[in-house]
PDB file of C-alpha atoms and ligand atoms in Angstrom:
ATOM      1  CA  MET A  42      -0.210  -0.574  -0.139  1.00  0.00           C
ATOM      2  CA  TYR A  43       1.728   3.633  -1.579  1.00  0.00           C
ATOM      3  CA  VAL A  44       0.454   6.696   1.578  1.00  0.00           C
ATOM      4  CA  VAL A  45       1.030   9.878   0.183  1.00  0.00           C
ATOM      5  CA  SER A  46       3.228  11.793   2.398  1.00  0.00           C
ATOM      6  CA  ARG A  47       1.815  15.044   3.868  1.00  0.00           C
ATOM      7  CA  GLN A  48       5.877  16.157   2.242  1.00  0.00           C
ATOM      8  CA  ASP A  49       4.543  14.341  -1.066  1.00  0.00           C
ATOM      9  CA  GLU A  50       1.203  16.653  -1.298  1.00  0.00           C
ATOM     10  CA  LEU A  51       3.155  20.216  -1.031  1.00  0.00           C
ATOM     11  CA  GLY A  52       5.015  18.237  -3.636  1.00  0.00           C
ATOM     12  CA  MET A  53       2.270  18.742  -5.957  1.00  0.00           C
ATOM     13  CA  LEU A  54       1.122  22.095  -4.956  1.00  0.00           C
ATOM     14  CA  ARG A  55       4.630  23.006  -5.507  1.00  0.00           C
ATOM     15  CA  ILE A  56       3.631  22.504  -9.365  1.00  0.00           C
ATOM     16  CA  ILE A  57      -0.190  23.908  -8.951  1.00  0.00           C
ATOM     17  CA  LEU A  58       1.730  27.303  -7.905  1.00  0.00           C
ATOM     18  CA  GLU A  59       4.908  27.109 -10.495  1.00  0.00           C
ATOM     19  CA  ARG A  60       2.144  27.322 -12.791  1.00  0.00           C
ATOM     20  CA  GLN A  61      -0.620  29.582 -11.177  1.00  0.00           C
ATOM     21  CA  TYR A  62       3.054  32.172 -11.283  1.00  0.00           C
ATOM     22  CA  GLU A  63       3.581  31.250 -14.798  1.00  0.00           C
ATOM     23  CA  ARG A  64      -0.309  31.867 -15.779  1.00  0.00           C
ATOM     24  CA  HIS A  65      -0.512  35.026 -14.135  1.00  0.00           C
ATOM     25  CA  ARG A  66       3.134  36.975 -15.600  1.00  0.00           C
ATOM     26  CA  THR A  67       1.456  35.682 -19.007  1.00  0.00           C
ATOM     27  CA  GLN A  68      -1.676  37.374 -18.148  1.00  0.00           C
ATOM     28  CA  LEU A  69       0.379  40.521 -17.379  1.00  0.00           C
ATOM     29  CA  ALA A  70       2.829  40.909 -20.389  1.00  0.00           C
ATOM     30  CA  LEU A  71      -0.597  40.148 -22.626  1.00  0.00           C
ATOM     31  CA  LEU A  72      -2.279  42.964 -20.331  1.00  0.00           C
ATOM     32  CA  ALA A  73       1.074  45.172 -20.815  1.00  0.00           C
ATOM     33  CA  ARG A  74       0.645  44.340 -24.430  1.00  0.00           C
ATOM     34  CA  GLN A  75      -2.676  45.498 -24.793  1.00  0.00           C
ATOM     35  CA  ALA A  76      -1.998  48.681 -23.257  1.00  0.00           C
ATOM     36  CA  HIS A  77      -0.105  49.749 -25.686  1.00  0.00           C
ATOM     37  CA  GLN A  78      -1.950  48.604 -28.803  1.00  0.00           C
ATOM     38  CA  MET A  79      -5.604  50.713 -30.502  1.00  0.00           C
ATOM     39  CA  PRO A  80      -7.061  52.974 -27.415  1.00  0.00           C
ATOM     40  CA  ARG A  81      -9.259  52.365 -25.475  1.00  0.00           C
ATOM     41  CA  ASP A  82     -12.489  53.464 -23.680  1.00  0.00           C
ATOM     42  CA  ALA A  83     -12.138  54.171 -20.180  1.00  0.00           C
ATOM     43  CA  ALA A  84     -14.202  51.014 -18.936  1.00  0.00           C
ATOM     44  CA  ASP A  85     -11.947  49.088 -20.630  1.00  0.00           C
ATOM     45  CA  LEU A  86      -8.707  50.569 -19.641  1.00  0.00           C
ATOM     46  CA  GLU A  87     -10.514  50.059 -16.182  1.00  0.00           C
ATOM     47  CA  ALA A  88     -11.453  46.427 -16.407  1.00  0.00           C
ATOM     48  CA  ALA A  89      -7.797  46.094 -17.407  1.00  0.00           C
ATOM     49  CA  SER A  90      -6.187  47.556 -14.377  1.00  0.00           C
ATOM     50  CA  ALA A  91      -8.012  45.534 -12.316  1.00  0.00           C
ATOM     51  CA  LEU A  92      -7.106  42.212 -13.235  1.00  0.00           C
ATOM     52  CA  ALA A  93      -3.722  43.171 -13.644  1.00  0.00           C
ATOM     53  CA  ALA A  94      -3.824  44.904  -9.938  1.00  0.00           C
ATOM     54  CA  ALA A  95      -5.592  40.711  -8.561  1.00  0.00           C
ATOM     55  CA  SER A  96      -2.173  39.272 -11.219  1.00  0.00           C
ATOM     56  CA  ARG A  97      -0.249  41.763  -9.595  1.00  0.00           C
ATOM     57  CA  LEU A  98      -1.397  40.249  -5.516  1.00  0.00           C
ATOM     58  CA  ALA A  99      -1.487  36.394  -6.627  1.00  0.00           C
ATOM     59  CA  LEU A 100       1.669  37.145  -7.692  1.00  0.00           C
ATOM     60  CA  ALA A 101       2.990  38.379  -4.295  1.00  0.00           C
ATOM     61  CA  ASP A 102       0.964  35.761  -2.641  1.00  0.00           C
ATOM     62  CA  ILE A 103       2.495  33.284  -4.763  1.00  0.00           C
ATOM     63  CA  ALA A 104       5.727  34.163  -4.464  1.00  0.00           C
ATOM     64  CA  ARG A 105       5.693  33.842  -0.794  1.00  0.00           C
ATOM     65  CA  ALA A 106       4.385  30.649  -0.617  1.00  0.00           C
ATOM     66  CA  LEU A 107       7.122  29.853  -2.890  1.00  0.00           C
ATOM     67  CA  HIS A 108       9.615  30.793  -0.544  1.00  0.00           C
ATOM     68  CA  TYR A 109       8.436  29.050   2.092  1.00  0.00           C
ATOM     69  CA  LEU A 110       8.462  25.806   0.141  1.00  0.00           C
ATOM     70  CA  GLU A 111      11.667  27.065  -0.260  1.00  0.00           C
ATOM     71  CA  GLN A 112      12.344  27.725   3.885  1.00  0.00           C
ATOM     72  CA  GLY A 113      10.650  23.979   4.954  1.00  0.00           C
ATOM     73  CA  ARG A 114       8.148  26.006   5.824  1.00  0.00           C
ATOM     74  CA  TYR A 115       4.893  26.111   4.358  1.00  0.00           C
ATOM     75  CA  GLY A 116       1.435  24.885   4.827  1.00  0.00           C
ATOM     76  CA  ALA A 117       1.926  25.752   8.386  1.00  0.00           C
ATOM     77  CA  CYS A 118      -0.790  28.582   9.326  1.00  0.00           C
ATOM     78  CA  GLU A 119       1.060  31.567  10.108  1.00  0.00           C
ATOM     79  CA  GLU A 120      -1.289  32.329  13.210  1.00  0.00           C
ATOM     80  CA  CYS A 121      -1.791  29.207  15.751  1.00  0.00           C
ATOM     81  CA  HIS A 122       1.675  26.597  13.843  1.00  0.00           C
ATOM     82  CA  ARG A 123      -0.977  24.556  12.933  1.00  0.00           C
ATOM     83  CA  ASP A 124      -0.163  22.614   9.622  1.00  0.00           C
ATOM     84  CA  ILE A 125      -2.998  24.149   6.845  1.00  0.00           C
ATOM     85  CA  PRO A 126      -5.058  20.759   6.055  1.00  0.00           C
ATOM     86  CA  ILE A 127      -4.275  19.759   1.941  1.00  0.00           C
ATOM     87  CA  GLU A 128      -7.398  20.209   0.915  1.00  0.00           C
ATOM     88  CA  GLN A 129      -7.676  23.812   2.359  1.00  0.00           C
ATOM     89  CA  LEU A 130      -3.816  24.419   0.181  1.00  0.00           C
ATOM     90  CA  ALA A 131      -5.082  22.422  -2.674  1.00  0.00           C
ATOM     91  CA  HIS A 132      -8.178  25.086  -3.199  1.00  0.00           C
ATOM     92  CA  GLN A 133      -6.247  27.865  -2.276  1.00  0.00           C
ATOM     93  CA  PRO A 134      -2.455  26.951  -2.293  1.00  0.00           C
ATOM     94  CA  SER A 135      -1.485  30.470  -0.981  1.00  0.00           C
ATOM     95  CA  ALA A 136      -3.391  30.119   2.019  1.00  0.00           C
ATOM     96  CA  ARG A 137      -1.679  31.468   4.718  1.00  0.00           C
ATOM     97  CA  PHE A 138      -3.950  30.744   7.285  1.00  0.00           C
ATOM     98  CA  CYS A 139      -5.811  27.920   8.132  1.00  0.00           C
ATOM     99  CA  THR A 140      -9.476  27.590   8.428  1.00  0.00           C
ATOM    100  CA  ALA A 141     -10.546  29.030  12.007  1.00  0.00           C
ATOM    101  CA  CYS A 142      -7.491  31.962  11.885  1.00  0.00           C
ATOM    102  CA  GLN A 143      -8.671  32.777   8.714  1.00  0.00           C
ATOM    103  CA  GLY A 144     -12.392  33.206  10.494  1.00  0.00           C
ATOM    104  CA  ASP A 145     -10.603  34.735  13.403  1.00  0.00           C
ATOM    105  CA  ALA A 146      -9.221  37.549  10.656  1.00  0.00           C
ATOM    106  CA  VAL A 147     -11.996  38.854   8.543  1.00  0.00           C
ATOM    107  CA  SER A 148     -14.219  38.877  11.291  1.00  0.00           C
TER     108      SER A 148
HETATM  109 ZN1   ZN B 105      -4.449  28.894  12.286  1.00  0.00          ZN
END
């Protein structure tokens, strides 16, 4: 019987994180290129800059998660230091808090 260890699972999340990183970088590159093309109306520009801002935020989150992976502290809640469940990380690979602490932070 083969049991997947948490280390194996974190390794898979690294692949997801790297793909997301690439995707957001591509998104930003495309937006930057579009910005130099035909003039567009204000609503388009606003939508594009919102997309770019979201991608920049996501890139920062993903870069931090990858950095933590390098340091071996990825997947631990920054608040209570417990392991964040893999199911939660699979849904949100750059999560910094477990659901309990995330709930506290929001309220
Ligand atoms: Zn926590």
